[in-house]
GROMACS .gro file of C-alpha atoms in nm:
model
  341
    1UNK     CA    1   0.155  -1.915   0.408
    2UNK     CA    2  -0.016  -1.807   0.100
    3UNK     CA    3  -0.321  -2.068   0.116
    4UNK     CA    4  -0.399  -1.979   0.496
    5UNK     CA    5  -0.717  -1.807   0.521
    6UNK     CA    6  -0.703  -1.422   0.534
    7UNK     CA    7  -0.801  -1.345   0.898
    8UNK     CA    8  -0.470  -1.578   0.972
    9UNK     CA    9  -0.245  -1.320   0.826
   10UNK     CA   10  -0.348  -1.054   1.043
   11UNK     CA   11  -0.025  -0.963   1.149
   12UNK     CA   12   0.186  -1.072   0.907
   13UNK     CA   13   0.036  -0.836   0.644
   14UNK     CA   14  -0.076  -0.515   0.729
   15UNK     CA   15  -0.215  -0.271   0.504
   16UNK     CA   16  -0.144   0.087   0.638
   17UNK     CA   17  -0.504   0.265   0.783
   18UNK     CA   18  -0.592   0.607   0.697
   19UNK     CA   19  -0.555   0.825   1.010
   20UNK     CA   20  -0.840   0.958   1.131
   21UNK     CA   21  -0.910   1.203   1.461
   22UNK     CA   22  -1.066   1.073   1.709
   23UNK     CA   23  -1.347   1.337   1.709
   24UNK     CA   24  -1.347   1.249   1.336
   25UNK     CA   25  -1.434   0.849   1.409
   26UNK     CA   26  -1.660   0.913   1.702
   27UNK     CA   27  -1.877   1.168   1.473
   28UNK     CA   28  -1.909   0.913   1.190
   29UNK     CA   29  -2.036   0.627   1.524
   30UNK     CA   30  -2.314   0.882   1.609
   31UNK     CA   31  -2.376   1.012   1.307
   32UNK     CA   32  -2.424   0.615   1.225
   33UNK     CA   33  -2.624   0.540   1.520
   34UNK     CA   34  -2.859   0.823   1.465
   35UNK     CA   35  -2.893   0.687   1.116
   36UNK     CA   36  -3.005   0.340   1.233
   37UNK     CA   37  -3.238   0.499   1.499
   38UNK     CA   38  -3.394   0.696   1.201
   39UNK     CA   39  -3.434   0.425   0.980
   40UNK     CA   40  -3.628   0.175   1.276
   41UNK     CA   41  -3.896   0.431   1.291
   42UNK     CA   42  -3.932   0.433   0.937
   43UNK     CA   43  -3.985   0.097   0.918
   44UNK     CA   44  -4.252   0.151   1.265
   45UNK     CA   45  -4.391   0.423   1.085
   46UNK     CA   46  -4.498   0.254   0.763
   47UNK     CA   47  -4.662  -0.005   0.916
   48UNK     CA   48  -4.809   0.170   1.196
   49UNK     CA   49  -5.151  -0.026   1.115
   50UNK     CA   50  -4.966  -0.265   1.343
   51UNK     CA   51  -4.883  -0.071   1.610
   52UNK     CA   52  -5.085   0.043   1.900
   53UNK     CA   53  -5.013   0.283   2.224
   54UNK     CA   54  -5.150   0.175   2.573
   55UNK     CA   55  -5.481   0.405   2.472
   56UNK     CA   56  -5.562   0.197   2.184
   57UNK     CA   57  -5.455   0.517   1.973
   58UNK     CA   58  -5.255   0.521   1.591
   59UNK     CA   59  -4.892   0.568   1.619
   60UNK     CA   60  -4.726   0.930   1.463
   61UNK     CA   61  -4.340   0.976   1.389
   62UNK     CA   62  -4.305   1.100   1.673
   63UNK     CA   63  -4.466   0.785   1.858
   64UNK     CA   64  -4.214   0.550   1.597
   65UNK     CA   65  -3.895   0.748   1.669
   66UNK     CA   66  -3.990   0.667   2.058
   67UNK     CA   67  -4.050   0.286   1.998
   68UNK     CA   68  -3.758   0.280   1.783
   69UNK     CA   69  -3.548   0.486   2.084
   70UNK     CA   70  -3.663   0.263   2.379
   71UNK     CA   71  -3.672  -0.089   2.157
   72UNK     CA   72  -3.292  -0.057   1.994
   73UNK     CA   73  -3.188   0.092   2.299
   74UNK     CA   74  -3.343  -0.278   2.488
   75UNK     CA   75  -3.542  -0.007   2.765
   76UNK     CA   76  -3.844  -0.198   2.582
   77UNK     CA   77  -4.131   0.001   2.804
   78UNK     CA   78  -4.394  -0.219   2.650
   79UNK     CA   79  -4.632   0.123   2.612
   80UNK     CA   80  -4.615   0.086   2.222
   81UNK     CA   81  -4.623  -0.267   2.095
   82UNK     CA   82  -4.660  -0.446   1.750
   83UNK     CA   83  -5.091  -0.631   1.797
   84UNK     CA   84  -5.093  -0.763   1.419
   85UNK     CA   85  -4.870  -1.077   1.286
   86UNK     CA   86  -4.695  -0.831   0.994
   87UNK     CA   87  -4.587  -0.571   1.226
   88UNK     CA   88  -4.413  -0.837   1.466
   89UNK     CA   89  -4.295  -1.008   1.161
   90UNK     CA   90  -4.106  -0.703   1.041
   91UNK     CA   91  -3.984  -0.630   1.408
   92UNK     CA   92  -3.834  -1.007   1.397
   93UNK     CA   93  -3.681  -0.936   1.062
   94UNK     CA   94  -3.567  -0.582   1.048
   95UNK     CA   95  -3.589  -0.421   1.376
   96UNK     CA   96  -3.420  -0.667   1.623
   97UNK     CA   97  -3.129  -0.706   1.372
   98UNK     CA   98  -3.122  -0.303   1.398
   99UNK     CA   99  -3.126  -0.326   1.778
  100UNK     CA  100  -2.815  -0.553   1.748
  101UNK     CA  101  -2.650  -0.346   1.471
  102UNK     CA  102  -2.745  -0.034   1.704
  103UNK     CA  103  -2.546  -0.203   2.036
  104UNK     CA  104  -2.249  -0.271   1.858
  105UNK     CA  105  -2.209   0.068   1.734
  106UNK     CA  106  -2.270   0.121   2.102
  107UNK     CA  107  -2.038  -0.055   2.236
  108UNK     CA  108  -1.748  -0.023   1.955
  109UNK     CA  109  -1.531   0.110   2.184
  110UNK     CA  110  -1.490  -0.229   2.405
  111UNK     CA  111  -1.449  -0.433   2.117
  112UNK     CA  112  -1.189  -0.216   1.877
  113UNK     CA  113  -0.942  -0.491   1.862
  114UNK     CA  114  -1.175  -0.754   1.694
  115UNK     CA  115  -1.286  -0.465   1.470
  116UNK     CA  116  -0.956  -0.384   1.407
  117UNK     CA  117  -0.864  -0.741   1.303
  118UNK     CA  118  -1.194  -0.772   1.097
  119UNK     CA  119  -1.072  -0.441   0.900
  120UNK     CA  120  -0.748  -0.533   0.842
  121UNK     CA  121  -0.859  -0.909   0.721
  122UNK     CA  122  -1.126  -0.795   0.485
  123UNK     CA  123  -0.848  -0.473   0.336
  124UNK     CA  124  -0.561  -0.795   0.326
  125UNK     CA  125  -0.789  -0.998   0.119
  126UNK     CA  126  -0.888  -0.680  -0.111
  127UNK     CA  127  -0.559  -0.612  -0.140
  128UNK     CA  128  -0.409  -0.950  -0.276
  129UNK     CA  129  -0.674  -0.999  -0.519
  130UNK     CA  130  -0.577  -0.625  -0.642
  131UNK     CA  131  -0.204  -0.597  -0.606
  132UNK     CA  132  -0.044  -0.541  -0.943
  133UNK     CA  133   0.277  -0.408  -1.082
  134UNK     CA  134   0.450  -0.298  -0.767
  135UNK     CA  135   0.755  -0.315  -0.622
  136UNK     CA  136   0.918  -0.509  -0.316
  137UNK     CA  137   1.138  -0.419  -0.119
  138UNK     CA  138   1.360  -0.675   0.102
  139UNK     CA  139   1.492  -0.524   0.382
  140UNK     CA  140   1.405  -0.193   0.560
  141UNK     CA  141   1.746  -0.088   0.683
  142UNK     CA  142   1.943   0.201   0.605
  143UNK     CA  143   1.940   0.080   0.232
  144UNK     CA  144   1.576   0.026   0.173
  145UNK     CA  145   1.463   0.321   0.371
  146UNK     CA  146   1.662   0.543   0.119
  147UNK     CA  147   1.561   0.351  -0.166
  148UNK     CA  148   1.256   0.374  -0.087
  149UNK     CA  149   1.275   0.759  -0.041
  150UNK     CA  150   1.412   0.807  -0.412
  151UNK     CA  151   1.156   0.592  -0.530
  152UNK     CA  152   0.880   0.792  -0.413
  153UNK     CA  153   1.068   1.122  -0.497
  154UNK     CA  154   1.072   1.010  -0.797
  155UNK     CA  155   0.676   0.992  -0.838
  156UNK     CA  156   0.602   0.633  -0.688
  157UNK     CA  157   0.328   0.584  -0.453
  158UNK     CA  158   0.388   0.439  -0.112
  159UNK     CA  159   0.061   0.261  -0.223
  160UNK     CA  160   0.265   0.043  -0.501
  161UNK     CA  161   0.557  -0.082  -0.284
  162UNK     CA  162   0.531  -0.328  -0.041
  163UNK     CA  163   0.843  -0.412   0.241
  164UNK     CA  164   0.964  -0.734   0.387
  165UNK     CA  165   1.161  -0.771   0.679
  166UNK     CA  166   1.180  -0.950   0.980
  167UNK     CA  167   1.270  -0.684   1.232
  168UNK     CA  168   0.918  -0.518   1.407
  169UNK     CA  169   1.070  -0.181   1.490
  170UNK     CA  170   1.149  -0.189   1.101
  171UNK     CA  171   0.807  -0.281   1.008
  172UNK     CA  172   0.601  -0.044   1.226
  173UNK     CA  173   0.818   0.247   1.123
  174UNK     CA  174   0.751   0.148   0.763
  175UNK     CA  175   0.368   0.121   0.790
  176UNK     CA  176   0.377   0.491   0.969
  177UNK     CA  177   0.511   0.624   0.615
  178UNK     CA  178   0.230   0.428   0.459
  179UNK     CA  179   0.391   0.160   0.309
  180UNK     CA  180   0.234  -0.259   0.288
  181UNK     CA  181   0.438  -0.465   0.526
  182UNK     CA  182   0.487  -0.822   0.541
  183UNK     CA  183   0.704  -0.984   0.842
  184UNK     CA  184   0.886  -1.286   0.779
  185UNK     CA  185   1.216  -1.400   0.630
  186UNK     CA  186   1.247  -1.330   0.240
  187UNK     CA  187   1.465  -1.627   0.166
  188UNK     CA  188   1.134  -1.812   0.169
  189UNK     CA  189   0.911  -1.862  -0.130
  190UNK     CA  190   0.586  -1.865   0.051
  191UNK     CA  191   0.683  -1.482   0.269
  192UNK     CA  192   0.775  -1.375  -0.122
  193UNK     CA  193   0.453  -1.509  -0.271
  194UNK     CA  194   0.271  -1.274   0.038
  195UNK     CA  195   0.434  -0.998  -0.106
  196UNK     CA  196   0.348  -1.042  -0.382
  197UNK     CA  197   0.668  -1.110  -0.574
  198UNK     CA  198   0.510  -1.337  -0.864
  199UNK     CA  199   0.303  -0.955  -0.952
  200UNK     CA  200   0.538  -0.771  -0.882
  201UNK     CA  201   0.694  -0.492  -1.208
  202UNK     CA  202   1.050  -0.497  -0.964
  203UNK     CA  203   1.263  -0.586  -0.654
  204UNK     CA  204   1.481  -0.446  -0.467
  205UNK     CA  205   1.693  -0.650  -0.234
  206UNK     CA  206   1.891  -0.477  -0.007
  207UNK     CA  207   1.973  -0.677   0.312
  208UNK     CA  208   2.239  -0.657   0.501
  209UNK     CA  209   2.456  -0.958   0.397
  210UNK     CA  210   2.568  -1.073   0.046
  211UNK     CA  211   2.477  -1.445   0.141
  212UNK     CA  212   2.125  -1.359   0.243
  213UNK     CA  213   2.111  -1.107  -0.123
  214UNK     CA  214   2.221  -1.421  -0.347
  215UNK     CA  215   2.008  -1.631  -0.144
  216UNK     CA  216   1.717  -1.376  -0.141
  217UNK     CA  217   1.722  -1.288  -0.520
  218UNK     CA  218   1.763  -1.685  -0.636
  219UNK     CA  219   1.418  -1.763  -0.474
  220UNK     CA  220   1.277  -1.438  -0.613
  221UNK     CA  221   1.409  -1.496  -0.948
  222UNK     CA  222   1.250  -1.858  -0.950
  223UNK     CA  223   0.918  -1.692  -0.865
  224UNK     CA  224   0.867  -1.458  -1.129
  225UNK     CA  225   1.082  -1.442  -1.471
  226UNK     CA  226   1.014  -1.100  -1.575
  227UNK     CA  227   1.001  -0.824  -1.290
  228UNK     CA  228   1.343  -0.673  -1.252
  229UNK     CA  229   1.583  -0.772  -0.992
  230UNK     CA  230   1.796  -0.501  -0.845
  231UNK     CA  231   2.048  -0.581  -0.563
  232UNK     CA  232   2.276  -0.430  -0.316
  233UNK     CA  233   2.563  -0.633  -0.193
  234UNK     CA  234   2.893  -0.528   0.000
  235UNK     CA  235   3.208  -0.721  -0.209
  236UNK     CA  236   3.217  -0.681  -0.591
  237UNK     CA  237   3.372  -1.010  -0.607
  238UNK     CA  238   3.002  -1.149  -0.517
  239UNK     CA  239   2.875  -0.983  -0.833
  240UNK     CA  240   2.883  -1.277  -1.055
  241UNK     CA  241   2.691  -1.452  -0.839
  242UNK     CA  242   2.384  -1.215  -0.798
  243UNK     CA  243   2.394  -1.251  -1.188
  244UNK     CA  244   2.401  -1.575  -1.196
  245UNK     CA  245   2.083  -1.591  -0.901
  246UNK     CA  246   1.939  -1.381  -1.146
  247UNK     CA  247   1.967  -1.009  -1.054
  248UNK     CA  248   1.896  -0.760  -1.322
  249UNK     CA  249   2.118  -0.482  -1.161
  250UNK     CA  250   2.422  -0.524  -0.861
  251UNK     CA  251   2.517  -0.233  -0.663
  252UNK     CA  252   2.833  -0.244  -0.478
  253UNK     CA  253   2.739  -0.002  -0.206
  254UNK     CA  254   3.086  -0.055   0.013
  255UNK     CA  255   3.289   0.005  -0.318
  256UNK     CA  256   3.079   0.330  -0.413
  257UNK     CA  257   3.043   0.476  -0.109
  258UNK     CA  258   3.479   0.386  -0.034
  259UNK     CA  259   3.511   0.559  -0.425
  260UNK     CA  260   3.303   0.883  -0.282
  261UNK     CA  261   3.498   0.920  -0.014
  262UNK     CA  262   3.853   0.925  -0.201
  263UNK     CA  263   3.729   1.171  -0.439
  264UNK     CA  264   3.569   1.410  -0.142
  265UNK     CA  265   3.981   1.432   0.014
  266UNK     CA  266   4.056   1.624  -0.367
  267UNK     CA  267   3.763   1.701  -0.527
  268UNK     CA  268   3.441   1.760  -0.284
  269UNK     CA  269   3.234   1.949  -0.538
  270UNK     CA  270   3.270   1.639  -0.768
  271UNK     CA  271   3.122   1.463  -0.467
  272UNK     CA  272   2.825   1.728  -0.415
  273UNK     CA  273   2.715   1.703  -0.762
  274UNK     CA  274   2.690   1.318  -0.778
  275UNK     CA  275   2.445   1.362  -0.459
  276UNK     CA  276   2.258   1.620  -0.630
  277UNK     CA  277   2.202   1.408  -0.903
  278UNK     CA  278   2.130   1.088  -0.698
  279UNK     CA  279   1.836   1.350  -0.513
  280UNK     CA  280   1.566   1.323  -0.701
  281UNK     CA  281   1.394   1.615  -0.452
  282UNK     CA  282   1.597   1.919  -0.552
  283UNK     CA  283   1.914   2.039  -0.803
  284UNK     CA  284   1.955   1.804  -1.083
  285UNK     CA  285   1.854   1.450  -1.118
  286UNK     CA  286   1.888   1.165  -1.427
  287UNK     CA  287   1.578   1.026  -1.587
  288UNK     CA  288   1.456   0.835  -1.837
  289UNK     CA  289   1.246   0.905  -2.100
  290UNK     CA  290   1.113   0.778  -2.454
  291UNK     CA  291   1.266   0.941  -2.788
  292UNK     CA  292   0.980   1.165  -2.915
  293UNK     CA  293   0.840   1.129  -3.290
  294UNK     CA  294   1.006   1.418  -3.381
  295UNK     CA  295   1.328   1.307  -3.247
  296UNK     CA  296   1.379   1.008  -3.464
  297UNK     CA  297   1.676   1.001  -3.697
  298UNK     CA  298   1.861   1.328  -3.504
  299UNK     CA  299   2.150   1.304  -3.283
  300UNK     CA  300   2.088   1.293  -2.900
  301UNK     CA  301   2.379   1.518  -2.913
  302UNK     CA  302   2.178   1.837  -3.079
  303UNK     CA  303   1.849   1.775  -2.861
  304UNK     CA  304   1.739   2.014  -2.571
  305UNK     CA  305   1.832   1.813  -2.306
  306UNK     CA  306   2.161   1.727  -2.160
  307UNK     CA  307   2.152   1.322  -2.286
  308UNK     CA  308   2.406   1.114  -2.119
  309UNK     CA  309   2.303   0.806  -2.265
  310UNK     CA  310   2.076   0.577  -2.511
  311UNK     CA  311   1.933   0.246  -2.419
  312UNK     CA  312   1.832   0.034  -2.716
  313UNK     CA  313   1.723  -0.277  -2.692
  314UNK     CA  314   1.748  -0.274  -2.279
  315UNK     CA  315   2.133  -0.168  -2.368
  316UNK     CA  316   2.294   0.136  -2.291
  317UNK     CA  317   2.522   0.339  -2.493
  318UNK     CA  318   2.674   0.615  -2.368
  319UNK     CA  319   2.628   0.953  -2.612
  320UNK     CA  320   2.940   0.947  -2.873
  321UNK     CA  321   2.954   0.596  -2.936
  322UNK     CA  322   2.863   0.585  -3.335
  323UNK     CA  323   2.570   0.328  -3.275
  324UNK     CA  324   2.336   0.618  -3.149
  325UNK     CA  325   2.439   0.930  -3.353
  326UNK     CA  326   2.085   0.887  -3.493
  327UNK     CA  327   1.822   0.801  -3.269
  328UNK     CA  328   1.542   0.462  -3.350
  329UNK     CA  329   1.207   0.453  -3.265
  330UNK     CA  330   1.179   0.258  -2.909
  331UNK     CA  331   1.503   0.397  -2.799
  332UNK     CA  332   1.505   0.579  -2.404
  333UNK     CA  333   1.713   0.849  -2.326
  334UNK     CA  334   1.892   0.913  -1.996
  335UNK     CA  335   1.917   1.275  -1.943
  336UNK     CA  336   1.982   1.536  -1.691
  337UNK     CA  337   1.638   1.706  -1.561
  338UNK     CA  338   1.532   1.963  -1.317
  339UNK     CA  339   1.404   1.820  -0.989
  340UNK     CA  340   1.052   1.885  -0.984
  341UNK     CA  341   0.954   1.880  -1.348
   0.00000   0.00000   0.00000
């Protein structure tokens, strides 16, 4: 799929359009029209030795604009004409390509979809040669929509993630919130390579069955070696197995979500704080963030900030453990921040 040209792909990959009014686009057609119209009768008008009304008299602007009016326009009244060899030269060469140019913008309207395809073929090809760093989602269900929502709460741009899934009504809502699509099954290499997956900084599988995940993040993990593999699945008991495919993290959402809902019969608070902090948008969330200079050699225990943990080395230690009661340079800290800041 990835060697087919990219007006094929039309379809498969769609890069979200900035929405525009109607008003908005038809202003920009006339406003281009006019500008075409304007720049004929410049061309007329600087070689208007060439040009000569039915009276045998020298053209003015005014007489170009009207040429340039009645020849883009095809009326073609024949009352102004080109007499020398330049002047029908140029009107070969620049003003019946104009004329053409001037029809289409014309006639846009009647052929939108082949514009439309033409748009989204040249923006598919600018975007594959550009696409860096970004993240890929597999799967657009319940999951992946919410993933996707903490990601961008969290300051991501719907620009730098990119979602797979083979469902339309999926797809279509997730290019209305602005996000790269690609439709096809992610269990092939060729719909990953689309995506992007070999460029991509992390992925994020979250389908909806824990054969499809293991299957899913084993072709993933054979495209690219270091963007980070995170994966949902439904058993724990299939945890050693997205490991061993390859996934960096395994969330057991059936296990989590069954664990929430025993604690919310006791203690419901608990509950409402662990949502607070998994809501990047408002209350209290956990971040990340590199030990300052002037933090080096203290205790995460005495900083400003409520740590929780320490990763060194891409390995986290929870705050007490005697390894990080004085912090290195390179370490992270996981902390509790206000939404917002």
């Amino acid at each position: 799929m990835t060697d087919k040209p990219d007006f094929a792909l039309v379809g498969v990959l769609r890069i979200p359009e900035v929405q525009a009014s109607p008003w908005t686009s038809l202003t920009r057609r006339v406003l281009f029209a006019i500008g075409l119209l304007f720049g004929a009768a410049l061309v007329v008008y600087i070689g208007r030795d060439g040009y000569r009304d039915a009276s045998e008299n020298p053209l003015s602007f005014l007489d170009a604009l009207y040429y340039a009016t009645v020849s883009l326009s095809t009326t073609g009244y024949g009352d102004i004409s080109p007499i020398t060899p330049l002047a029908r030269l140029i009107n070969i060469i620049v003003i019946t390509p104009l004329r053409v140019l001037f029809l289409i913008v014309l006639v846009g309207t009647t052929l939108s979809v082949l514009t439309e395809r033409s748009r989204q073929a040249f923006k598919i090809q600018r975007w594959r040669h550009s696409v860096r760093n970004h993240t890929v989602v597999i799967g657009y269900g319940t999951k992946g929509r919410t993933a996707i929502d903490a990601m961008i709460g969290d300051g991501a741009s719907p620009s730098e993630i990119v979602v797979v899934d083979t469902d339309p009504v999926a797809l279509e809502s997730a290019a209305n919130a602005g996000l790269v699509t690609v439709h096809g099954s992610a269990s092939r290499s060729d719909v990953l390579r689309l995506a992007g997956v070999q460029n991509a900084s992390s992925i994020v599988v979250a389908t909806n069955r824990d054969d499809t995940s293991v299957l899913v993040t084993l072709t993933a993990r054979e495209l690219t070696k270091s963007a980070k593999i995170v994966t949902a699945i439904r058993e724990s008991d299939n945890t050693h197995l997205l490991r061993q495919s390859g996934a960096d993290s395994v969330v057991v959402s059936s296990e989590t979500a069954g664990r929430l809902l025993g604690i919310a019969t006791t203690k419901p608070t608990v509950v409402e704080m662990i949502e607070d902090l998994l809501t990047p948008e408002q209350g209290f969330a956990v971040s990340e963030r590199d030990v300052e200079p002037g933090e080096v050699g203290g205790s995460p225990r005495h900083l400003s900030d409520i740590v929780l943990g320490v990763v060194r080395a891409g390995e986290l230690i929870r705050v007490g453990e005697p390894e990080v009661d004085a912090l290195d340079h390179g370490d992270k800290l996981l902390y509790l921040r206000r939404a917002g800041r």
